[in-house]
Every structure is written in C-alpha cells, then in structure tokens.
Amino acid sequence: MRILVVEDEPKMAGLLQRGLGEGGAVVDVTDRGEDALWMAGSSQYDVLLLDVMLPGIDGFETCRRLREAGVWTPVLMLTARGEVEDRVAGLDGGADDYLTKPFAFQELEARLRAVARRDTGERPAVLEVGDLRLDPAERRAWRGGVEVVLTQTEMSLLEAFMRRPGRALSRLELLEAGWGLTFEDRSNVVAVYVGYLRNKVDRPFGHEDIETVRGVGYRLRTPAL
Ligand code: CA
C-alpha cells in the first residue's frame, strides 16, 4: 500500500511514517496541502492521510481541490478531538472517512485499509444531469431546485440513470440497481417503479426525460440529446 501523509507536526508525521512503514506500507510525507496536490496528481497513491490543520491551504481545501482536479484517491482525514463540524465539512469536501486525534494506531491502520479498498473511480459528491440533482450521500434529489421526495428504491433507480446519462439501461441493470441481485420476481416491477419515478421527477415538471427504449429498458435523456 502506498500512502501519502500530509501532516505539518513533525512528531506526528514521523510517527505515522515509521508506524505505517513498519506495517509494510510505502509512505511519503509532506507538510503542506499545496505539495499534496501535485504529488497526488502526478503519482498513484492508494490512500491519502490528510491532517485538517495545515499551514497554507487546510485539509478540507486540499481535498476539495483534489476532487475538482479529478483525483479520486481515497482520503482519510485527521481531525482534532471533538471537531464535529470538521467531520461534516470533511465528508462534504470529498473525504472518504475521518479519524479523530488522538487515535490508536491499530484503528488508523484498519481505517486506512478500509478506505483503500474502496473503488477509486470518479465519485462526485452530487450528481447533476440537466436540472436534476441527486446527492447520493444525503439520499436527496431535486428537479430545478425543487426537492423531490423519493423512496429508497426510486432513489437508487434515479441514481443509476444519473450515473449513466443518455445510456439505455436494461431492465436487469435497473433491477440490480434498485433491488440487488437477490430480487426474484422480475415480472414488471421495473416498469412500475420507472412509472413512479416519472410521476415524481418528470410529469410534475413538464419533462419526459426518462424514455422507454424498446427491447432494452429505459434511458435518462441528457439535455444535449
Ligand atoms: Ca496540523
């Protein structure tokens, strides 16, 4: 595992480098967020360990800029004890997890393994297609700024559509997205739920964006099409 540690306190930085190195990781250390930006952008790390309080740009800003630049390396944020708002800001800024100082080294290693296992594909905090918005973390959706209340299943289906805008999704793909692979009764549940979704995000707003693709399934029309 290759880890970039961004920590300005020399003692803590040294401890992390030694401890993680002894655990078999390859560890680079920098004390500035600005350096982390180009290091993580030009080199492949499995995980970034990012302290919140840094000289120059702080950990949140570093994380935000990384995500803006399309760098989706998993980030574990280190916060000071009890900084609850920091936790929220960290997760909003695209961090994958956070750990409060002081921490047990074993817990740090367990968290690092957990975030490093996550898919590092693009995971935008909020999905947007035309005037549809969906926040997967908050499980909330909006059409043209108006919040639309969706059930879990409807939310999962809309998310599947919004992750592949313009692409036809088969009924099987939508079944997996909405109900998981274990769902047995495939009769017409997808059609029923796509109908629910249309009644919530399309019809009330005068849209017909969720299209039926004959012989395949359904597609969310993109504004450009
Ligand atoms: Ca610090």
Short mmCIF file of C-alpha atoms and ligand atoms in Angstrom, two decimals:
data_model
loop_
_atom_site.label_atom_id
_atom_site.label_comp_id
_atom_site.label_asym_id
_atom_site.label_seq_id
_atom_site.Cartn_x
_atom_site.Cartn_y
_atom_site.Cartn_z
CA MET A 1 0.00 0.00 0.00
CA ARG A 2 1.34 3.41 -0.99
CA ILE A 3 0.34 6.22 1.35
CA LEU A 4 0.79 9.97 1.20
CA VAL A 5 0.79 11.53 4.66
CA VAL A 6 0.06 15.26 4.81
CA GLU A 7 0.90 16.40 8.33
CA ASP A 8 2.76 19.50 9.48
CA GLU A 9 3.56 18.41 13.04
CA PRO A 10 7.00 16.75 12.75
CA LYS A 11 6.45 14.41 15.67
CA MET A 12 3.16 13.11 14.35
CA ALA A 13 4.49 12.94 10.80
CA GLY A 14 7.49 10.90 11.96
CA LEU A 15 5.29 8.59 14.00
CA LEU A 16 2.99 7.98 11.06
CA GLN A 17 5.84 7.37 8.64
CA ARG A 18 7.55 4.92 10.97
CA GLY A 19 4.44 3.13 12.11
CA LEU A 20 2.90 2.72 8.69
CA GLY A 21 6.28 1.79 7.22
CA GLU A 22 6.68 -0.96 9.80
CA GLY A 23 3.27 -2.21 8.75
CA GLY A 24 4.59 -2.68 5.24
CA ALA A 25 3.32 0.50 3.59
CA VAL A 26 5.38 2.78 1.36
CA VAL A 27 4.98 6.21 2.90
CA ASP A 28 5.67 9.70 1.53
CA VAL A 29 5.29 12.67 3.83
CA THR A 30 4.68 16.32 3.13
CA ASP A 31 3.72 19.14 5.49
CA ARG A 32 1.72 21.23 3.02
CA GLY A 33 -1.57 20.79 1.18
CA GLU A 34 -0.17 22.57 -1.87
CA ASP A 35 2.52 19.89 -2.18
CA ALA A 36 -0.03 17.14 -1.70
CA LEU A 37 -1.98 18.46 -4.71
CA TRP A 38 0.81 17.93 -7.19
CA MET A 39 2.13 14.77 -5.51
CA ALA A 40 -1.26 13.05 -5.58
CA GLY A 41 -1.91 14.39 -9.08
CA SER A 42 1.31 13.12 -10.58
CA SER A 43 1.75 9.86 -8.69
CA GLN A 44 -0.55 6.96 -7.83
CA TYR A 45 -1.27 6.57 -4.11
CA ASP A 46 -3.63 4.03 -2.59
CA VAL A 47 -4.71 6.42 0.11
CA LEU A 48 -4.08 9.95 1.39
CA LEU A 49 -3.87 10.63 5.10
CA LEU A 50 -4.74 14.29 5.39
CA ASP A 51 -4.45 16.42 8.51
CA VAL A 52 -7.08 19.16 8.77
CA MET A 53 -4.96 21.94 10.27
CA LEU A 54 -2.10 22.73 7.91
CA PRO A 55 -0.16 25.88 7.08
CA GLY A 56 -1.34 27.32 3.76
CA ILE A 57 -4.46 25.62 2.47
CA ASP A 58 -6.05 23.35 5.05
CA GLY A 59 -7.01 19.69 4.71
CA PHE A 60 -10.57 20.42 3.57
CA GLU A 61 -9.43 22.76 0.84
CA THR A 62 -6.75 20.30 -0.24
CA CYS A 63 -9.35 17.55 -0.53
CA ARG A 64 -11.79 19.79 -2.41
CA ARG A 65 -9.13 20.83 -4.90
CA LEU A 66 -8.03 17.24 -5.44
CA ARG A 67 -11.59 16.19 -6.26
CA GLU A 68 -12.03 19.22 -8.51
CA ALA A 69 -8.90 18.19 -10.35
CA GLY A 70 -10.36 14.70 -10.84
CA VAL A 71 -8.07 12.97 -8.33
CA TRP A 72 -10.23 10.36 -6.58
CA THR A 73 -7.60 8.72 -4.38
CA PRO A 74 -9.34 7.72 -1.14
CA VAL A 75 -8.81 10.30 1.62
CA LEU A 76 -8.76 9.63 5.34
CA MET A 77 -8.95 12.94 7.21
CA LEU A 78 -7.35 13.50 10.61
CA THR A 79 -9.26 15.92 12.82
CA ALA A 80 -8.69 17.23 16.31
CA ARG A 81 -10.82 15.84 19.10
CA GLY A 82 -14.48 16.85 19.08
CA GLU A 83 -14.44 18.92 15.92
CA VAL A 84 -17.81 17.64 14.81
CA GLU A 85 -18.34 20.35 12.21
CA ASP A 86 -14.96 19.47 10.76
CA ARG A 87 -16.17 15.96 10.21
CA VAL A 88 -19.15 17.17 8.25
CA ALA A 89 -17.06 19.61 6.23
CA GLY A 90 -14.52 16.87 5.54
CA LEU A 91 -17.08 14.47 4.17
CA ASP A 92 -18.76 17.22 2.13
CA GLY A 93 -15.38 18.09 0.66
CA GLY A 94 -14.99 14.59 -0.68
CA ALA A 95 -13.12 12.84 2.12
CA ASP A 96 -13.92 9.14 2.47
CA ASP A 97 -13.52 8.84 6.21
CA TYR A 98 -12.15 10.70 9.19
CA LEU A 99 -10.33 9.81 12.36
CA THR A 100 -10.12 11.90 15.50
CA LYS A 101 -6.78 12.58 17.19
CA PRO A 102 -5.56 11.06 19.37
CA PHE A 103 -6.18 7.63 17.90
CA ALA A 104 -4.99 4.07 18.40
CA PHE A 105 -2.56 3.09 15.69
CA GLN A 106 -4.42 -0.15 15.09
CA GLU A 107 -7.58 1.77 14.36
CA LEU A 108 -5.73 4.04 11.94
CA GLU A 109 -4.42 1.02 10.06
CA ALA A 110 -7.86 -0.59 9.95
CA ARG A 111 -9.43 2.62 8.61
CA LEU A 112 -6.69 3.04 6.02
CA ARG A 113 -7.25 -0.48 4.76
CA ALA A 114 -10.99 0.12 4.61
CA VAL A 115 -10.80 3.35 2.59
CA ALA A 116 -8.05 1.99 0.32
CA ARG A 117 -10.31 -0.91 -0.61
CA ARG A 118 -12.94 1.44 -1.95
CA ASP A 119 -13.36 1.96 -5.65
CA THR A 120 -11.28 4.94 -6.72
CA GLY A 121 -13.38 5.64 -9.77
CA GLU A 122 -14.98 9.05 -10.03
CA ARG A 123 -17.40 9.63 -7.18
CA PRO A 124 -18.78 13.13 -7.46
CA ALA A 125 -20.36 14.34 -4.25
CA VAL A 126 -23.51 15.42 -6.08
CA LEU A 127 -24.79 14.12 -9.42
CA GLU A 128 -26.24 16.59 -11.93
CA VAL A 129 -27.98 15.94 -15.24
CA GLY A 130 -29.70 18.98 -16.68
CA ASP A 131 -31.71 20.46 -13.81
CA LEU A 132 -31.86 17.15 -11.97
CA ARG A 133 -29.62 16.93 -8.91
CA LEU A 134 -29.02 13.97 -6.65
CA ASP A 135 -26.90 13.79 -3.53
CA PRO A 136 -26.08 10.09 -3.02
CA ALA A 137 -24.65 10.63 0.44
CA GLU A 138 -27.70 12.52 1.73
CA ARG A 139 -30.18 10.48 -0.34
CA ARG A 140 -31.89 13.66 -1.58
CA ALA A 141 -32.94 14.72 -5.06
CA TRP A 142 -34.03 17.96 -6.72
CA ARG A 143 -35.58 18.99 -10.04
CA GLY A 144 -34.92 22.61 -10.94
CA GLY A 145 -34.14 23.41 -7.30
CA VAL A 146 -37.35 21.79 -6.02
CA GLU A 147 -36.72 18.87 -3.71
CA VAL A 148 -38.42 15.65 -4.79
CA VAL A 149 -39.14 13.11 -2.07
CA LEU A 150 -38.27 9.62 -3.27
CA THR A 151 -38.37 6.18 -1.69
CA GLN A 152 -35.11 4.24 -1.32
CA THR A 153 -35.84 2.21 -4.45
CA GLU A 154 -36.80 5.23 -6.54
CA MET A 155 -33.65 6.99 -5.34
CA SER A 156 -31.49 4.02 -6.34
CA LEU A 157 -33.06 3.90 -9.79
CA LEU A 158 -32.66 7.63 -10.35
CA GLU A 159 -29.05 7.38 -9.23
CA ALA A 160 -28.46 4.54 -11.72
CA PHE A 161 -29.92 6.70 -14.52
CA MET A 162 -27.93 9.76 -13.49
CA ARG A 163 -24.66 7.84 -13.33
CA ARG A 164 -25.12 6.84 -16.97
CA PRO A 165 -27.00 9.74 -18.57
CA GLY A 166 -28.01 9.17 -22.17
CA ARG A 167 -27.36 5.45 -21.94
CA ALA A 168 -30.09 2.85 -22.24
CA LEU A 169 -30.22 0.69 -19.12
CA SER A 170 -31.67 -2.79 -19.38
CA ARG A 171 -34.39 -3.99 -17.03
CA LEU A 172 -31.82 -6.32 -15.49
CA GLU A 173 -29.41 -3.46 -14.81
CA LEU A 174 -32.22 -1.48 -13.22
CA LEU A 175 -33.29 -4.48 -11.15
CA GLU A 176 -29.75 -4.81 -9.81
CA ALA A 177 -29.56 -1.10 -9.09
CA GLY A 178 -32.91 -0.92 -7.34
CA TRP A 179 -33.28 -4.27 -5.65
CA GLY A 180 -29.91 -6.02 -5.76
CA LEU A 181 -29.17 -9.34 -7.36
CA THR A 182 -31.27 -11.36 -4.95
CA PHE A 183 -34.58 -9.96 -6.09
CA GLU A 184 -36.57 -12.82 -7.61
CA ASP A 185 -39.82 -11.51 -9.02
CA ARG A 186 -38.81 -9.74 -12.19
CA SER A 187 -42.29 -9.54 -13.74
CA ASN A 188 -42.84 -5.83 -14.26
CA VAL A 189 -41.51 -4.27 -11.11
CA VAL A 190 -39.03 -2.11 -13.05
CA ALA A 191 -41.78 -0.70 -15.26
CA VAL A 192 -43.89 0.04 -12.21
CA TYR A 193 -41.08 1.86 -10.43
CA VAL A 194 -39.96 3.76 -13.51
CA GLY A 195 -43.58 4.90 -13.64
CA TYR A 196 -43.38 6.11 -10.03
CA LEU A 197 -40.15 7.94 -10.83
CA ARG A 198 -41.67 9.63 -13.88
CA ASN A 199 -44.59 10.75 -11.75
CA LYS A 200 -42.20 12.40 -9.33
CA VAL A 201 -39.32 13.84 -11.33
CA ASP A 202 -40.75 14.22 -14.86
CA ARG A 203 -44.51 14.83 -15.15
CA PRO A 204 -44.94 17.44 -12.40
CA PHE A 205 -42.19 19.47 -14.06
CA GLY A 206 -43.36 19.04 -17.66
CA HIS A 207 -40.43 16.77 -18.53
CA GLU A 208 -40.29 13.44 -20.35
CA ASP A 209 -36.64 12.70 -19.72
CA ILE A 210 -36.92 9.06 -18.67
CA GLU A 211 -37.52 7.40 -22.00
CA THR A 212 -38.55 3.86 -22.84
CA VAL A 213 -36.03 2.15 -25.10
CA ARG A 214 -37.94 -0.63 -26.81
CA GLY A 215 -36.45 -4.07 -26.41
CA VAL A 216 -33.87 -2.79 -23.93
CA GLY A 217 -35.19 -0.82 -20.99
CA TYR A 218 -35.02 2.84 -20.13
CA ARG A 219 -32.77 5.82 -20.56
CA LEU A 220 -32.39 9.21 -18.90
CA ARG A 221 -32.24 11.75 -21.70
CA THR A 222 -29.39 14.22 -21.35
CA PRO A 223 -30.03 17.91 -22.05
CA ALA A 224 -27.79 17.77 -25.13
CA LEU A 225 -29.74 14.95 -26.83
CA CA B 1 -1.65 20.03 11.81
#
